[in-house]
Amino acid sequence: KQFQTSAHRNIYTPPENFALVCGSIYRSSFPRIENFEFMLKLKLKSVLCLIPEEYPPENVEFLKQNNIKCFQVGLSGNKEPFVKIKPELVNEALKIITNPEHHPILVHCNRGKHRTGCIIGCIRKLQKWSLSMIFDEYRRFAYPKERPLDQQFIEMFDDSHIQQYAQDQNWLPLEW
Amino acid sequence: KQFQTSAHRNIYTPPENFALVCGSIYRSSFPRIENFEFMLKLKLKSVLCLIPEEYPPENVEFLKQNNIKCFQVGLSGNKEPFVKIKPELVNEALKIITNPEHHPILVHCNRGKHRTGCIIGCIRKLQKWSLSMIFDEYRRFAYPKERPLDQQFIEMFDDSHIQQYAQDQNWLPLEW
């Protein structure tokens, strides 16, 4: 297989900014061919891609071959002065992520910093984390490009809809 | 209870630099009274403290009350020119962490940057991560105090003993 670039040395290389969020929810930057062997280790059931552009054919093929469902919610990052992440799209993404039928799930954008950081920040709100520690985590991954607007987005995001929805489905509390 | 400082607002505050490493292995900075309610959420079976100093009485009391086992392996950080983490102590720490009977386990030092970073780097070696991505993770938590010596320690650490030991106990591969 073409993506066995490192596994022959018995070494696995996660995508940059890879981390386990909670339960079996993972986050990362855009996975590349070099990361495919590593991704198999996670036994993913699905991937949620947060960029609006079309998924590259090698990634589509990899997911198909391994029976991994591919979700896409195209977000535009929070950039001055007028581009803002749409809360209804965030709700859509959160409904995909909190659904245990989709776990293990990997959430990614391009760098794993901003769009992913906002979405994970909203997940932490569902877990009732204090804002100071949500931002501590956000900044760790976004460095050296932390955006105050992203942190503002997380703070201002009204999670009452997704809170109610996920509770009704018995998806909350999230597994730790 | 004296540590319900934030839970009355239904908000939980993890220690700084808190993260899920893999399976039910967690890392963080030194947990303080403000973090106790959050820690209960993790349903910890044990805590591994990596500093040599005595554990504060409020932490001892908290762990005792909640039936959480307390391990301590006192490491001295890697500091120029002559202080070095002792590999035999690292092996001792890794034997505690990889033992599934101790899970969920929280590993911490003071800041959750250097000693914890070295130990988690060694855990990633057991998971066969590439060094570049082990360092990517190390730097994320150690920022702005990344130590080349810590990264060198992780690279040079001979994991054959713990590898063999943990395999013999059927503790590997670690849960993802």
Coordinates of C-alpha atoms in Angstrom, one line a residue:
Chain A
K1 CA 0.0 0.0 0.0
Q2 CA 1.2 3.4 -1.0
F3 CA 0.9 5.0 2.5
Q4 CA 3.2 2.6 4.3
T5 CA 6.0 5.2 4.4
S6 CA 7.0 4.8 8.0
A7 CA 5.2 1.7 9.3
H8 CA 7.8 -0.5 7.8
R9 CA 10.1 0.9 10.4
N10 CA 7.4 0.2 13.0
I11 CA 7.0 3.9 13.7
Y12 CA 3.8 5.8 13.5
T13 CA 3.5 9.5 12.8
P14 CA 0.3 11.3 14.0
P15 CA -0.7 14.5 12.2
E16 CA 0.6 17.7 13.7
N17 CA -1.5 19.0 16.6
F18 CA -2.9 15.6 17.2
A19 CA -4.6 14.9 20.6
L20 CA -7.2 12.9 22.4
V21 CA -10.0 15.3 23.5
C22 CA -12.2 13.0 25.6
G23 CA -13.7 9.6 25.3
S24 CA -12.8 8.6 21.8
I25 CA -13.0 12.0 20.2
Y26 CA -9.7 13.1 18.6
R27 CA -8.4 16.3 17.1
S28 CA -5.6 17.1 14.6
S29 CA -4.4 19.1 11.6
F30 CA -5.2 17.8 8.1
P31 CA -4.2 14.2 7.9
R32 CA -1.7 13.4 5.1
I33 CA -0.7 10.1 3.5
E34 CA 2.2 9.8 6.0
N35 CA -0.4 9.7 8.8
F36 CA -2.7 7.0 7.4
E37 CA -1.0 4.1 9.2
F38 CA -1.2 5.9 12.5
M39 CA -4.9 6.7 11.9
L40 CA -5.6 3.0 11.5
K41 CA -4.4 2.5 15.1
L42 CA -7.3 4.7 16.2
K43 CA -9.9 2.4 14.7
L44 CA -11.9 5.4 13.6
K45 CA -15.5 5.1 12.7
S46 CA -15.7 8.6 11.3
V47 CA -13.8 11.8 10.4
L48 CA -15.3 15.3 10.6
C49 CA -13.5 17.7 8.3
L50 CA -14.2 21.4 9.0
I51 CA -12.9 23.0 5.8
P52 CA -15.2 23.8 2.9
E53 CA -12.8 22.7 0.1
E54 CA -13.2 19.3 -1.5
Y55 CA -11.5 16.4 0.2
P56 CA -8.3 15.2 -1.6
P57 CA -8.9 11.9 -3.6
E58 CA -6.2 10.0 -1.6
N59 CA -8.0 10.8 1.7
V60 CA -11.4 9.9 0.2
E61 CA -9.9 6.6 -1.0
F62 CA -8.3 5.8 2.4
L63 CA -11.5 6.4 4.3
K64 CA -13.5 4.4 1.8
Q65 CA -11.1 1.4 1.9
N66 CA -11.2 1.4 5.7
N67 CA -14.9 1.9 6.1
I68 CA -14.5 5.2 7.8
K69 CA -17.5 7.6 7.4
C70 CA -16.6 11.1 6.2
F71 CA -18.5 14.1 7.5
Q72 CA -17.8 17.6 6.2
V73 CA -19.0 20.9 7.7
G74 CA -17.3 23.7 5.9
L75 CA -16.5 26.5 8.3
S76 CA -14.9 29.9 7.5
G77 CA -12.5 30.9 10.4
N78 CA -13.0 33.9 12.6
K79 CA -11.1 36.6 10.8
E80 CA -11.2 40.4 11.1
P81 CA -13.2 42.3 10.3
F82 CA -16.3 40.5 9.0
V83 CA -15.7 36.8 8.6
K84 CA -17.3 34.8 11.4
I85 CA -18.0 31.2 12.1
K86 CA -21.7 30.5 11.7
P87 CA -23.2 29.2 15.0
E88 CA -25.7 27.0 13.1
L89 CA -22.8 25.2 11.4
V90 CA -21.1 24.8 14.8
N91 CA -24.3 23.2 16.1
E92 CA -24.3 20.9 13.1
A93 CA -20.7 19.9 13.8
L94 CA -21.4 19.4 17.5
K95 CA -24.3 17.1 16.7
I96 CA -22.0 14.9 14.6
I97 CA -19.3 14.9 17.3
T98 CA -21.4 14.2 20.3
N99 CA -23.2 11.3 18.7
P100 CA -21.6 8.1 20.2
E101 CA -22.5 6.1 17.1
H102 CA -19.8 8.1 15.2
H103 CA -17.1 7.3 17.8
P104 CA -14.1 7.0 17.5
I105 CA -14.1 10.2 15.6
L106 CA -11.3 12.5 14.4
V107 CA -12.1 16.2 14.0
H108 CA -9.7 18.3 11.9
C109 CA -9.4 21.4 9.8
N110 CA -6.1 22.5 8.1
R111 CA -3.8 23.3 10.9
G112 CA -5.8 22.0 13.8
K113 CA -5.6 25.4 15.4
H114 CA -8.5 27.7 14.8
R115 CA -11.6 26.1 13.4
T116 CA -10.9 22.9 15.3
G117 CA -9.9 24.9 18.4
C118 CA -13.3 26.7 18.3
I119 CA -15.2 23.5 18.0
I120 CA -13.3 21.7 20.8
G121 CA -13.8 24.8 22.9
C122 CA -17.5 24.4 22.5
I123 CA -17.2 20.7 23.4
R124 CA -15.4 21.8 26.6
K125 CA -18.4 24.1 27.3
L126 CA -20.6 21.1 27.1
Q127 CA -18.3 19.5 29.7
K128 CA -18.7 22.7 31.9
W129 CA -15.0 23.6 31.8
S130 CA -14.1 27.0 33.2
L131 CA -13.4 29.5 30.4
S132 CA -9.8 30.1 31.7
M133 CA -8.9 26.5 31.1
I134 CA -10.8 26.3 27.8
F135 CA -8.6 29.1 26.6
D136 CA -5.5 27.5 28.1
E137 CA -6.2 24.5 25.9
Y138 CA -7.1 26.7 22.9
R139 CA -3.9 28.6 23.1
R140 CA -1.8 25.5 23.4
F141 CA -2.9 24.3 20.0
A142 CA -3.2 27.7 18.3
Y143 CA 0.2 29.0 19.2
P144 CA 1.8 31.1 17.8
K145 CA -1.4 32.2 16.1
E146 CA -3.9 32.5 18.9
R147 CA -6.9 34.6 17.9
P148 CA -8.8 36.6 20.5
L149 CA -11.8 36.4 18.1
D150 CA -11.8 32.7 18.4
Q151 CA -11.8 32.9 22.2
Q152 CA -14.5 35.4 22.0
F153 CA -16.5 33.1 19.8
I154 CA -16.2 30.3 22.3
E155 CA -17.2 32.5 25.1
M156 CA -20.2 34.0 23.3
F157 CA -21.4 30.7 21.7
D158 CA -24.9 29.9 23.0
D159 CA -24.7 26.2 23.7
S160 CA -28.3 25.9 25.0
H161 CA -29.6 24.4 21.7
I162 CA -27.0 21.7 21.4
Q163 CA -27.0 21.1 25.2
Q164 CA -30.8 20.4 25.0
Y165 CA -30.5 18.4 21.8
A166 CA -27.7 16.2 23.0
Q167 CA -29.3 15.7 26.4
D168 CA -32.6 14.6 24.7
Q169 CA -30.6 12.0 22.8
N170 CA -28.9 10.8 25.9
W171 CA -25.5 11.8 24.5
L172 CA -24.5 13.8 27.6
P173 CA -22.5 13.8 29.7
L174 CA -19.6 13.0 27.3
E175 CA -17.3 10.2 28.3
W176 CA -14.1 11.5 30.0
Chain B
K1 CA -16.9 20.5 51.5
Q2 CA -14.1 23.1 51.4
F3 CA -13.2 22.5 47.8
Q4 CA -16.5 23.3 46.3
T5 CA -15.3 26.6 45.1
S6 CA -16.7 26.5 41.6
A7 CA -19.0 23.5 41.4
H8 CA -21.8 25.4 42.9
R9 CA -21.9 27.3 39.7
N10 CA -21.8 24.0 37.9
I11 CA -18.4 24.8 36.4
Y12 CA -15.4 22.6 36.6
T13 CA -11.9 23.8 36.4
P14 CA -9.1 21.4 35.3
P15 CA -5.5 22.0 36.4
E16 CA -3.4 24.0 33.9
N17 CA -1.9 21.9 31.2
F18 CA -4.5 19.2 31.7
A19 CA -4.9 16.7 28.9
L20 CA -5.9 13.1 28.2
V21 CA -2.8 11.2 27.0
C22 CA -4.3 7.9 25.9
G23 CA -6.8 5.4 27.2
S24 CA -7.5 6.7 30.7
I25 CA -4.0 8.2 31.4
Y26 CA -4.2 11.9 32.1
R27 CA -1.5 14.6 32.6
S28 CA -1.6 18.0 34.3
S29 CA 0.2 20.5 36.4
F30 CA 0.0 20.2 40.2
P31 CA -3.7 19.9 41.2
R32 CA -5.0 22.5 43.6
I33 CA -8.1 22.7 45.8
E34 CA -9.9 24.5 43.0
N35 CA -9.4 21.4 40.8
F36 CA -10.7 18.7 43.1
E37 CA -14.3 18.8 41.9
F38 CA -13.1 18.4 38.4
M39 CA -10.8 15.5 39.3
L40 CA -13.7 13.6 40.7
K41 CA -15.2 13.7 37.2
L42 CA -12.3 11.6 36.0
K43 CA -13.1 8.8 38.5
L44 CA -9.4 8.4 39.2
K45 CA -8.0 5.2 40.7
S46 CA -4.6 6.7 41.2
V47 CA -2.3 9.7 41.0
L48 CA 1.4 9.7 40.2
C49 CA 3.3 12.7 41.5
L50 CA 6.7 13.3 40.0
I51 CA 8.1 15.8 42.4
P52 CA 10.3 14.7 45.4
E53 CA 8.7 17.1 47.9
E54 CA 6.1 16.0 50.4
Y55 CA 2.5 16.0 49.1
P56 CA 0.4 18.9 50.7
P57 CA -2.0 17.7 53.4
E58 CA -5.1 18.9 51.6
N59 CA -4.2 16.8 48.6
V60 CA -3.4 13.8 50.7
E61 CA -6.7 14.2 52.5
F62 CA -8.6 14.6 49.2
L63 CA -7.1 11.4 47.7
K64 CA -7.7 9.5 50.9
Q65 CA -11.3 10.6 51.1
N66 CA -12.0 9.5 47.6
N67 CA -10.1 6.3 47.7
I68 CA -7.5 7.4 45.2
K69 CA -4.1 5.7 45.4
C70 CA -1.1 8.0 45.6
F71 CA 2.2 7.1 43.9
Q72 CA 5.2 9.3 44.1
V73 CA 8.4 9.1 42.1
G74 CA 10.6 12.1 42.9
L75 CA 12.4 13.2 39.7
S76 CA 14.8 16.1 39.4
G77 CA 14.3 17.8 36.1
N78 CA 16.9 18.0 33.3
K79 CA 18.9 21.1 34.0
E80 CA 22.2 22.3 32.7
P81 CA 24.8 21.3 33.4
F82 CA 24.7 18.3 35.6
V83 CA 21.2 17.5 36.8
K84 CA 19.6 14.7 34.9
I85 CA 16.5 12.6 35.2
K86 CA 17.5 9.1 36.3
P87 CA 16.4 6.5 33.8
E88 CA 15.8 3.9 36.5
L89 CA 13.3 6.3 38.1
V90 CA 11.6 6.8 34.7
N91 CA 11.3 3.1 34.4
E92 CA 9.7 3.0 37.8
A93 CA 7.2 5.7 36.8
L94 CA 6.4 4.0 33.5
K95 CA 5.7 0.7 35.3
I96 CA 3.2 2.5 37.5
I97 CA 1.6 4.3 34.5
T98 CA 1.3 1.3 32.1
N99 CA -0.3 -1.0 34.7
P100 CA -4.0 -1.0 33.8
E101 CA -4.9 -1.7 37.4
H102 CA -4.0 1.8 38.2
H103 CA -6.2 3.4 35.6
P104 CA -7.6 6.0 35.4
I105 CA -4.4 7.6 36.5
L106 CA -3.3 11.3 36.6
V107 CA 0.4 12.0 36.1
H108 CA 1.6 15.4 37.3
C109 CA 4.6 17.4 38.4
N110 CA 4.6 21.1 39.3
R111 CA 3.9 22.8 36.0
G112 CA 3.1 19.8 33.9
K113 CA 5.8 20.9 31.4
H114 CA 9.2 19.2 31.9
R115 CA 9.1 16.1 34.1
T116 CA 5.6 15.2 33.0
G117 CA 6.6 16.1 29.5
C118 CA 9.6 13.7 29.6
I119 CA 7.5 10.8 31.1
I120 CA 4.7 11.3 28.5
G121 CA 7.4 11.4 25.8
C122 CA 8.5 8.0 26.9
I123 CA 4.9 6.8 26.9
R124 CA 4.7 7.9 23.2
K125 CA 7.9 5.9 22.5
L126 CA 6.1 2.8 23.8
Q127 CA 3.3 3.7 21.3
K128 CA 5.9 4.0 18.5
W129 CA 5.3 7.7 17.8
S130 CA 7.8 9.4 15.5
L131 CA 10.2 11.7 17.4
S132 CA 9.1 14.7 15.5
M133 CA 5.5 14.3 16.7
I134 CA 6.6 13.4 20.3
F135 CA 8.5 16.7 20.3
D136 CA 5.5 18.5 18.8
E137 CA 3.5 17.4 21.8
Y138 CA 6.3 18.1 24.3
R139 CA 6.7 21.6 23.1
R140 CA 3.0 22.4 23.1
F141 CA 2.9 21.7 26.9
A142 CA 6.4 23.1 27.8
Y143 CA 5.9 26.4 26.0
P144 CA 7.5 29.0 26.5
K145 CA 10.1 26.9 28.5
E146 CA 10.9 24.1 26.1
R147 CA 14.2 22.4 27.0
P148 CA 16.3 20.8 24.3
L149 CA 17.8 18.6 27.1
D150 CA 14.3 17.2 27.8
Q151 CA 13.9 16.3 24.2
Q152 CA 17.3 14.8 24.1
F153 CA 16.4 12.8 27.2
I154 CA 13.3 11.4 25.4
E155 CA 15.3 10.6 22.3
M156 CA 18.1 8.9 24.2
F157 CA 16.0 7.0 26.7
D158 CA 16.4 3.3 26.2
D159 CA 12.9 1.9 26.4
S160 CA 13.9 -1.8 25.9
H161 CA 13.6 -2.7 29.6
I162 CA 10.1 -1.2 30.1
Q163 CA 9.1 -2.4 26.7
Q164 CA 9.9 -6.0 27.6
Y165 CA 8.6 -5.7 31.1
A166 CA 5.2 -4.2 30.1
Q167 CA 4.9 -6.7 27.2
D168 CA 5.5 -9.6 29.6
Q169 CA 2.7 -8.3 31.8
N170 CA 0.4 -7.9 28.8
W171 CA 0.1 -4.2 29.4
L172 CA 1.0 -3.3 25.8
P173 CA -0.1 -2.1 23.4
L174 CA -1.6 0.8 25.4
E175 CA -5.2 1.6 24.8
W176 CA -5.7 4.5 22.4

